[in-house]
Short mmCIF file of C-alpha atoms and ligand atoms in Angstrom, two decimals:
data_model
loop_
_atom_site.label_atom_id
_atom_site.label_comp_id
_atom_site.label_asym_id
_atom_site.label_seq_id
_atom_site.Cartn_x
_atom_site.Cartn_y
_atom_site.Cartn_z
CA MET B 1 30.73 9.52 0.57
CA ALA B 2 30.57 5.76 1.06
CA ASP B 3 31.73 3.15 -1.47
CA GLY B 4 33.93 5.56 -3.39
CA LEU B 5 30.88 7.15 -4.95
CA ALA B 6 32.12 10.70 -4.46
CA ILE B 7 31.32 12.98 -7.33
CA GLU B 8 34.09 14.92 -8.96
CA PRO B 9 32.97 18.46 -8.18
CA THR B 10 33.67 20.64 -11.16
CA ALA B 11 34.43 18.33 -14.09
CA PRO B 12 31.67 18.57 -16.69
CA MET B 13 29.98 15.28 -17.40
CA GLU B 14 31.45 13.18 -20.20
CA LEU B 15 29.49 13.26 -23.42
CA PRO B 16 27.55 10.10 -24.19
CA ALA B 17 29.63 7.13 -25.18
CA HIS B 18 29.22 4.98 -28.30
CA ASP B 19 29.37 1.21 -28.49
CA ALA B 20 31.56 -0.66 -31.00
CA ALA B 21 28.91 -0.35 -33.70
CA GLY B 22 28.65 3.40 -33.15
CA VAL B 23 25.33 3.25 -31.35
CA VAL B 24 25.03 6.09 -28.86
CA CYS B 25 24.61 4.96 -25.24
CA THR B 26 21.74 6.44 -23.29
CA GLU B 27 22.62 9.61 -21.40
CA LEU B 28 19.22 10.33 -19.90
CA SER B 29 16.58 7.96 -18.53
CA VAL B 30 13.23 9.54 -17.83
CA ILE B 31 11.52 7.47 -15.13
CA ILE B 32 7.74 7.80 -15.15
CA PRO B 33 5.65 6.12 -12.46
CA THR B 34 2.17 5.37 -13.74
CA PHE B 35 -1.10 4.16 -12.37
CA ASN B 36 -4.08 4.39 -14.71
CA GLU B 37 -2.58 6.82 -17.20
CA VAL B 38 -3.50 5.01 -20.40
CA ALA B 39 -4.86 8.19 -21.98
CA ASN B 40 -1.66 10.15 -21.28
CA VAL B 41 1.32 7.96 -22.13
CA GLY B 42 1.06 8.25 -25.92
CA GLU B 43 0.97 12.03 -25.86
CA LEU B 44 3.80 12.12 -23.34
CA VAL B 45 6.06 10.00 -25.54
CA ARG B 46 5.24 12.21 -28.54
CA ARG B 47 6.23 15.30 -26.60
CA LEU B 48 9.49 13.71 -25.40
CA GLU B 49 10.31 12.67 -28.98
CA THR B 50 10.09 16.25 -30.22
CA LEU B 51 11.66 17.83 -27.22
CA LEU B 52 14.65 15.56 -26.66
CA HIS B 53 15.66 15.43 -30.31
CA GLY B 54 19.47 15.13 -30.47
CA ILE B 55 19.76 13.75 -26.92
CA ALA B 56 20.42 10.06 -26.22
CA TRP B 57 17.40 9.39 -24.03
CA GLU B 58 15.01 6.62 -23.05
CA VAL B 59 11.84 6.51 -21.03
CA ILE B 60 11.02 3.85 -18.46
CA PHE B 61 7.40 3.67 -17.42
CA VAL B 62 7.06 1.91 -14.09
CA ASP B 63 3.48 0.76 -13.97
CA ASP B 64 1.81 -0.92 -11.01
CA ASP B 65 -0.37 -3.19 -13.10
CA SER B 66 -2.91 -0.43 -13.81
CA PRO B 67 -6.35 -1.91 -14.47
CA ASP B 68 -6.81 0.51 -17.39
CA GLY B 69 -4.07 -1.28 -19.36
CA THR B 70 -1.37 1.40 -19.19
CA ALA B 71 1.41 -1.22 -19.31
CA ALA B 72 0.05 -2.83 -22.46
CA GLU B 73 -0.22 0.57 -24.11
CA VAL B 74 3.39 1.41 -23.18
CA ARG B 75 4.60 -1.89 -24.64
CA ARG B 76 2.57 -1.27 -27.77
CA ILE B 77 4.38 2.05 -28.22
CA GLY B 78 7.67 0.34 -27.33
CA ARG B 79 7.31 -2.11 -30.21
CA SER B 80 7.80 0.71 -32.67
CA ASN B 81 10.00 2.92 -30.50
CA PRO B 82 13.02 1.30 -28.81
CA ARG B 83 13.43 4.26 -26.45
CA VAL B 84 10.24 3.29 -24.66
CA ARG B 85 10.40 0.62 -21.96
CA CYS B 86 7.89 -0.73 -19.51
CA LEU B 87 8.59 -2.06 -16.06
CA GLN B 88 5.38 -3.64 -14.84
CA ARG B 89 5.04 -4.46 -11.15
CA ILE B 90 2.39 -6.89 -10.09
CA GLY B 91 0.78 -6.84 -6.65
CA ARG B 92 2.63 -3.69 -5.63
CA ARG B 93 1.77 -0.02 -5.25
CA GLY B 94 3.75 3.12 -4.55
CA LEU B 95 5.08 6.08 -6.45
CA SER B 96 8.43 6.25 -4.61
CA SER B 97 9.22 2.57 -4.79
CA ALA B 98 8.29 2.63 -8.48
CA CYS B 99 10.83 5.41 -9.09
CA ILE B 100 13.53 3.52 -7.18
CA GLU B 101 13.00 0.43 -9.31
CA GLY B 102 13.06 2.60 -12.42
CA PHE B 103 16.41 4.08 -11.34
CA LEU B 104 17.82 0.63 -10.80
CA ALA B 105 16.63 -0.60 -14.19
CA SER B 106 18.59 2.13 -15.94
CA SER B 107 22.31 2.49 -16.70
CA ALA B 108 22.20 6.12 -17.76
CA PRO B 109 24.29 8.74 -15.94
CA CYS B 110 21.31 11.13 -15.67
CA LEU B 111 17.97 10.09 -14.22
CA ALA B 112 14.85 12.20 -14.41
CA VAL B 113 11.59 11.57 -12.57
CA MET B 114 8.41 13.00 -14.02
CA ASP B 115 4.69 12.34 -13.60
CA GLY B 116 2.90 10.48 -16.37
CA ASP B 117 -0.13 12.75 -16.48
CA LEU B 118 1.33 15.72 -18.41
CA GLN B 119 1.14 17.96 -15.33
CA HIS B 120 4.90 18.45 -15.25
CA ASP B 121 6.36 20.75 -17.89
CA GLU B 122 8.54 18.36 -19.90
CA ALA B 123 10.30 21.32 -21.59
CA LEU B 124 12.25 21.71 -18.35
CA LEU B 125 14.10 18.44 -19.01
CA VAL B 126 16.48 20.13 -21.45
CA PRO B 127 17.72 22.90 -19.12
CA MET B 128 17.87 20.32 -16.31
CA LEU B 129 20.19 18.16 -18.38
CA GLU B 130 22.27 21.21 -19.31
CA VAL B 131 22.78 21.96 -15.62
CA LEU B 132 23.89 18.40 -14.87
CA ARG B 133 26.22 18.44 -17.87
CA HIS B 134 27.99 21.64 -16.96
CA GLU B 135 27.52 22.46 -13.31
CA PRO B 136 28.76 20.81 -10.13
CA VAL B 137 25.33 19.87 -8.79
CA ASP B 138 23.94 16.46 -7.90
CA ILE B 139 20.30 17.16 -8.53
CA VAL B 140 18.13 19.67 -10.39
CA VAL B 141 14.66 20.21 -8.95
CA GLY B 142 11.65 21.39 -10.94
CA SER B 143 10.18 23.85 -8.49
CA ARG B 144 6.72 25.37 -8.12
CA TYR B 145 7.89 27.65 -5.36
CA VAL B 146 10.79 29.61 -6.84
CA GLY B 147 10.37 32.76 -8.94
CA GLY B 148 8.56 31.91 -12.17
CA GLY B 149 7.08 28.65 -10.85
CA GLY B 150 3.52 28.07 -9.82
CA ILE B 151 0.88 25.61 -8.67
CA GLY B 152 -1.52 26.11 -11.56
CA ASP B 153 -5.18 25.88 -10.70
CA TRP B 154 -4.89 24.18 -7.31
CA ASP B 155 -7.67 25.16 -4.96
CA ARG B 156 -6.88 26.98 -1.72
CA SER B 157 -7.10 23.90 0.48
CA ARG B 158 -4.66 21.86 -1.61
CA ALA B 159 -2.30 24.82 -1.82
CA ARG B 160 -2.42 25.24 1.96
CA MET B 161 -1.88 21.52 2.49
CA SER B 162 1.13 21.51 0.19
CA ALA B 163 2.61 24.51 1.99
CA PHE B 164 2.09 22.82 5.36
CA ALA B 165 3.63 19.56 4.16
CA THR B 166 6.59 21.52 2.83
CA ARG B 167 7.09 23.15 6.24
CA LEU B 168 6.92 19.74 7.93
CA SER B 169 9.56 18.40 5.57
CA ARG B 170 12.13 20.74 7.15
CA LEU B 171 12.27 18.22 10.00
CA VAL B 172 14.18 15.74 7.89
CA LEU B 173 15.57 17.83 5.06
CA HIS B 174 19.22 18.75 5.14
CA ALA B 175 18.93 21.53 2.56
CA GLU B 176 17.06 24.76 1.94
CA VAL B 177 15.08 23.42 -1.01
CA GLY B 178 12.11 25.58 -1.96
CA ASP B 179 10.00 22.70 -3.27
CA PRO B 180 11.16 19.47 -1.60
CA MET B 181 7.76 17.90 -2.34
CA SER B 182 8.23 18.20 -6.08
CA GLY B 183 7.79 15.05 -8.08
CA PHE B 184 9.85 16.44 -10.96
CA PHE B 185 13.66 16.40 -10.89
CA MET B 186 16.84 15.10 -12.48
CA VAL B 187 19.59 13.46 -10.47
CA ARG B 188 23.07 12.18 -11.20
CA ARG B 189 23.29 8.41 -11.05
CA GLU B 190 26.17 8.58 -8.48
CA ALA B 191 24.09 10.73 -6.14
CA MET B 192 21.16 8.31 -6.42
CA GLU B 193 23.42 5.31 -5.80
CA GLY B 194 24.91 7.00 -2.74
CA ALA B 195 21.44 7.31 -1.20
CA VAL B 196 19.61 4.30 -2.57
CA ARG B 197 20.24 1.91 0.32
CA ASN B 198 18.95 4.45 2.83
CA LEU B 199 15.79 5.36 0.95
CA SER B 200 12.55 4.61 2.76
CA GLY B 201 10.63 4.17 -0.47
CA ILE B 202 7.38 4.98 1.34
CA GLY B 203 4.58 6.90 -0.37
CA PHE B 204 4.80 9.74 -2.89
CA LYS B 205 7.76 11.90 -1.94
CA ILE B 206 10.78 10.37 -3.60
CA LEU B 207 12.62 13.69 -3.88
CA LEU B 208 12.35 14.39 -0.15
CA ASP B 209 13.42 10.82 0.50
CA LEU B 210 16.55 11.34 -1.65
CA PHE B 211 17.49 14.56 0.12
CA ALA B 212 16.93 13.05 3.54
CA SER B 213 18.78 9.81 2.73
CA ALA B 214 21.89 11.13 1.00
CA PRO B 215 25.01 10.48 3.11
CA THR B 216 26.28 14.01 2.38
CA PRO B 217 24.03 17.00 1.58
CA LEU B 218 23.05 17.02 -2.09
CA ARG B 219 24.19 19.97 -4.15
CA PHE B 220 21.10 21.20 -5.93
CA ARG B 221 19.68 23.78 -8.30
CA GLU B 222 16.01 24.66 -8.61
CA LEU B 223 14.40 25.58 -11.91
CA PRO B 224 10.90 27.06 -11.89
CA TYR B 225 7.96 25.49 -13.66
CA GLU B 226 4.22 25.92 -13.65
CA PHE B 227 2.26 22.86 -12.49
CA ARG B 228 -0.33 22.09 -15.17
CA GLU B 229 -3.91 21.05 -14.92
CA ARG B 230 -4.64 17.37 -15.31
CA GLN B 231 -6.45 16.61 -18.59
CA SER B 232 -7.15 12.88 -18.35
CA GLY B 233 -7.43 10.43 -15.48
CA GLU B 234 -7.45 11.42 -11.85
CA THR B 235 -5.03 12.13 -9.03
CA LYS B 236 -4.08 9.30 -6.69
CA LEU B 237 -3.39 11.73 -3.88
CA ASP B 238 -5.74 10.78 -1.06
CA ALA B 239 -5.80 10.51 2.72
CA GLN B 240 -3.61 7.43 2.47
CA VAL B 241 -0.93 9.39 0.62
CA MET B 242 -0.90 11.87 3.48
CA LEU B 243 -0.54 9.07 5.99
CA ASP B 244 2.31 7.66 3.90
CA TYR B 245 3.93 11.06 4.07
CA LEU B 246 3.81 11.05 7.87
CA MET B 247 5.24 7.53 7.80
CA LEU B 248 8.09 8.72 5.60
CA LEU B 249 8.84 11.56 8.03
CA ALA B 250 8.66 9.18 11.00
CA ASP B 251 10.93 6.70 9.26
CA LYS B 252 13.48 9.39 8.57
CA LEU B 253 13.26 10.72 12.15
CA ILE B 254 13.13 7.54 14.24
CA GLY B 255 13.48 4.69 11.74
CA HIS B 256 17.07 4.07 12.78
CA ILE B 257 15.92 3.47 16.37
CA ILE B 258 12.67 1.53 15.94
CA PRO B 259 11.00 0.35 12.74
CA VAL B 260 8.24 2.75 11.81
CA ARG B 261 5.84 -0.16 11.37
CA PHE B 262 6.35 -1.18 14.98
CA PHE B 263 5.75 2.41 16.02
CA LEU B 264 2.44 2.49 14.11
CA PHE B 265 1.49 -0.93 15.41
CA THR B 266 1.88 0.23 19.02
CA LEU B 267 0.04 3.45 18.22
CA VAL B 268 -2.87 1.40 16.91
CA GLY B 269 -2.59 -0.80 20.00
CA SER B 270 -2.90 2.22 22.29
CA LEU B 271 -5.98 3.28 20.38
CA GLY B 272 -7.29 -0.24 20.99
CA VAL B 273 -7.16 0.41 24.74
CA ALA B 274 -9.45 3.41 24.21
CA VAL B 275 -11.83 1.32 22.08
CA HIS B 276 -11.84 -1.34 24.79
CA LEU B 277 -12.68 1.07 27.59
CA LEU B 278 -15.33 2.80 25.50
CA THR B 279 -17.05 -0.46 24.58
CA LEU B 280 -16.87 -1.69 28.17
CA THR B 281 -18.41 1.53 29.47
CA LEU B 282 -21.18 1.25 26.92
CA ALA B 283 -21.90 -2.41 27.63
CA TYR B 284 -21.43 -2.50 31.41
CA GLU B 285 -22.36 1.02 32.59
CA LEU B 286 -24.98 2.04 30.08
CA LEU B 287 -26.54 -1.16 28.70
CA GLY B 288 -26.37 -3.11 31.96
CA PHE B 289 -24.48 -6.22 30.72
CA THR B 290 -22.54 -8.21 33.29
CA PHE B 291 -18.90 -7.22 33.69
CA ILE B 292 -17.66 -10.48 32.16
CA THR B 293 -19.87 -10.08 29.08
CA GLY B 294 -18.86 -6.43 28.77
CA GLN B 295 -15.19 -7.26 29.08
CA THR B 296 -15.48 -10.05 26.49
CA VAL B 297 -17.33 -7.86 23.98
CA ALA B 298 -14.83 -5.04 24.57
CA THR B 299 -11.89 -7.38 23.99
CA VAL B 300 -13.32 -8.59 20.69
CA ALA B 301 -14.15 -5.02 19.63
CA ALA B 302 -10.63 -3.83 20.42
CA MET B 303 -9.05 -6.75 18.58
CA ALA B 304 -11.25 -6.14 15.54
CA SER B 305 -10.53 -2.42 15.47
CA ASN B 306 -6.79 -3.04 15.95
CA PHE B 307 -6.80 -5.58 13.16
CA LEU B 308 -8.69 -3.36 10.72
CA LEU B 309 -6.69 -0.24 11.54
CA ASN B 310 -3.41 -2.09 11.09
CA ASN B 311 -4.69 -3.54 7.85
CA TYR B 312 -5.46 -0.08 6.47
CA THR B 313 -2.47 1.83 7.85
CA THR B 314 0.50 -0.17 9.16
CA TYR B 315 0.15 -2.81 6.46
CA ARG B 316 -1.52 -0.83 3.74
CA ASP B 317 0.96 -2.15 1.22
CA ARG B 318 0.09 -5.75 2.16
CA GLN B 319 -3.60 -5.07 2.76
CA LEU B 320 -5.76 -8.17 3.16
CA LYS B 321 -9.05 -8.36 1.31
CA GLY B 322 -11.98 -10.75 0.89
CA TRP B 323 -11.40 -14.16 2.45
CA GLY B 324 -7.84 -13.13 3.25
CA LEU B 325 -9.31 -10.55 5.61
CA LEU B 326 -11.18 -13.23 7.54
CA ARG B 327 -8.23 -15.61 7.65
CA GLY B 328 -6.02 -12.69 8.69
CA PHE B 329 -8.37 -11.75 11.52
CA VAL B 330 -8.32 -15.31 12.88
CA SER B 331 -4.51 -15.45 12.82
CA PHE B 332 -4.34 -11.96 14.35
CA CYS B 333 -6.63 -13.02 17.24
CA LEU B 334 -4.65 -16.22 17.79
CA ALA B 335 -1.34 -14.35 17.83
CA CYS B 336 -2.66 -11.68 20.18
CA SER B 337 -4.16 -14.25 22.55
CA VAL B 338 -0.75 -15.87 22.95
CA GLY B 339 0.66 -12.35 23.34
CA ALA B 340 -1.83 -11.69 26.13
CA VAL B 341 -0.84 -14.92 27.91
CA ALA B 342 2.84 -13.96 27.60
CA ASN B 343 2.01 -10.46 28.87
CA VAL B 344 0.22 -11.74 31.98
CA GLY B 345 2.83 -14.48 32.52
CA ILE B 346 5.81 -12.12 32.48
CA ALA B 347 4.03 -9.49 34.56
CA SER B 348 2.96 -11.92 37.28
CA TYR B 349 6.40 -13.56 37.33
CA LEU B 350 8.09 -10.19 37.86
CA PHE B 351 5.47 -9.08 40.37
CA SER B 352 5.79 -12.25 42.42
CA ASN B 353 9.54 -11.62 42.47
CA SER B 354 8.91 -8.28 44.17
CA THR B 355 9.14 -5.96 41.17
CA GLU B 356 7.01 -2.79 41.39
CA TRP B 357 3.49 -3.45 40.09
CA LEU B 358 3.68 -0.71 37.47
CA LEU B 359 7.05 -1.88 36.23
CA SER B 360 5.85 -5.49 36.10
CA ALA B 361 2.78 -4.48 34.12
CA LEU B 362 4.82 -2.38 31.71
CA ALA B 363 7.30 -5.19 31.09
CA GLY B 364 4.36 -7.50 30.36
CA VAL B 365 2.83 -5.01 27.96
CA ILE B 366 6.12 -4.53 26.08
CA VAL B 367 6.77 -8.25 25.75
CA GLY B 368 3.17 -8.75 24.58
CA ALA B 369 3.43 -5.92 22.04
CA VAL B 370 6.71 -7.15 20.58
CA TRP B 371 5.30 -10.67 20.35
CA ASN B 372 2.10 -9.51 18.67
CA TYR B 373 4.05 -7.38 16.22
CA ALA B 374 6.59 -10.03 15.32
CA VAL B 375 4.10 -12.88 14.93
CA THR B 376 1.47 -10.94 12.97
CA ALA B 377 4.19 -9.50 10.70
CA VAL B 378 5.12 -13.05 9.74
CA TYR B 379 1.76 -14.84 9.80
CA THR B 380 -0.99 -12.27 9.31
CA TRP B 381 0.60 -9.80 6.90
CA LYS B 382 3.33 -11.93 5.38
CA SER B 383 5.07 -10.10 2.55
N1 GDD K 1 3.71 3.15 -10.36
C1 GDD K 1 2.89 3.93 -9.64
N2 GDD K 1 2.33 3.43 -8.49
N3 GDD K 1 2.61 5.19 -10.06
C2 GDD K 1 1.78 5.93 -9.32
C3 GDD K 1 1.18 5.48 -8.13
C4 GDD K 1 1.48 4.15 -7.71
O1 GDD K 1 1.01 3.65 -6.69
N4 GDD K 1 0.39 6.48 -7.63
C5 GDD K 1 0.51 7.51 -8.49
N5 GDD K 1 1.33 7.19 -9.53
C6 GDD K 1 1.73 8.01 -10.67
C7 GDD K 1 0.57 8.66 -11.41
O2 GDD K 1 0.05 7.83 -12.42
C8 GDD K 1 1.24 9.89 -11.99
O3 GDD K 1 1.93 9.60 -13.17
C9 GDD K 1 2.24 10.27 -10.89
O4 GDD K 1 2.51 9.08 -10.18
C10 GDD K 1 1.71 11.37 -9.96
O5 GDD K 1 0.48 10.96 -9.41
P1 GDD K 1 -0.76 11.95 -9.25
O6 GDD K 1 -1.83 11.17 -8.60
O7 GDD K 1 -1.05 12.62 -10.55
O8 GDD K 1 -0.16 12.98 -8.20
P2 GDD K 1 -0.42 14.53 -8.07
O9 GDD K 1 -0.51 15.21 -9.40
O10 GDD K 1 -1.52 14.74 -7.12
O11 GDD K 1 0.96 15.00 -7.37
C11 GDD K 1 2.19 14.94 -8.08
O12 GDD K 1 2.80 16.17 -8.29
C12 GDD K 1 3.19 16.86 -7.11
C13 GDD K 1 3.90 18.12 -7.50
O13 GDD K 1 5.06 17.85 -8.26
C14 GDD K 1 3.16 14.04 -7.34
O14 GDD K 1 4.32 13.87 -8.12
C15 GDD K 1 3.53 14.66 -6.01
O15 GDD K 1 4.49 13.85 -5.35
C16 GDD K 1 4.10 16.03 -6.25
O16 GDD K 1 4.29 16.69 -5.03
MN1 MN K 2 -0.81 14.50 -11.22
#
């Protein structure tokens, strides 16, 4: 493993250290990503208090500035309970990236990730820690799909979707994990540090990301648990989360060759060609506009659809809204117009120097696409 982070295989983990004053140093950090979980965090802390009695633990809530005031509630609890910390992120979203920042804010040798909505069975934390203390494994996974585990009251369609997503994950997974999509696990700090620079940090699936990013296959154990029903608040799993999942897979599969954003950007661009031709057909063939008018309308329609699609998919994490959307559209059109000039310029230069017409056109398209991507990444969706 890189950077001398290799894990001694069989030695049991050292017991928690004390500082000079005899204060026990934290052995376990429970990282809990939250978004609008104000009604759940108090109960969760109460349960951890009872359950982890006798263990040197802390909990780090990583909250993405929830409008329901989750962060303030966590800090309120933290004022009377020093084990409770809040890491509040402003202007950011994402379960995986929240977990990564939680990991990096902790010094503990054992790191657990658990949902903040009481759906994960916190009682599993104790046997998970026991496994890390005494067995040569890097990570213990709370699994819905091994004997004794279950998916609670999920309806058929969500169950089917989860099973399908799990099958897809085999593309990037280097281990036979039964439930790689689990959001509930405990990992050794060394194993996390070995993978952290390769993590994609996209979307919901931090466990899959860890498995796929570790430089050497992670040694794991799975412990069954039953996924509980949500009592308060609502799930954030939506179509976007599924798209994020595909982006994570793409990043793991081809991210080392081309950036997944560029891939999506060109995908959207190809869709734009279809929008263009459709609009042109409608305007010119069916509605009887002149070709020039049709072509102009089609160009604007394609640019608008490309801009909006990129705003909602490729750059979802930097999504423009309100006036920013308008300003973004103007800069997008400006950038793409220059891109179009470059495209035509390169293509005609090559063509006039006796390059095949198809090759000339393709070269123009590629140069235009790279230009559009690079310029809009900096000016339209600046991070
Ligand atoms: N910081 C942060 N930012 N937290 C988030 C975000 C976000 O953008 N989106 C969701 N969360 C938090 C929620 O508040 C909750 O504590 C946890 O992440 C899980 O979100 P849910 O919306 O409740 O997800 P779920 O119940 O549908 O699915 C969960 O369980 C599955 C089974 O273990 C997730 O953990 C899935 O990844 C997992 O497969
Ligand atoms: Mn949930």
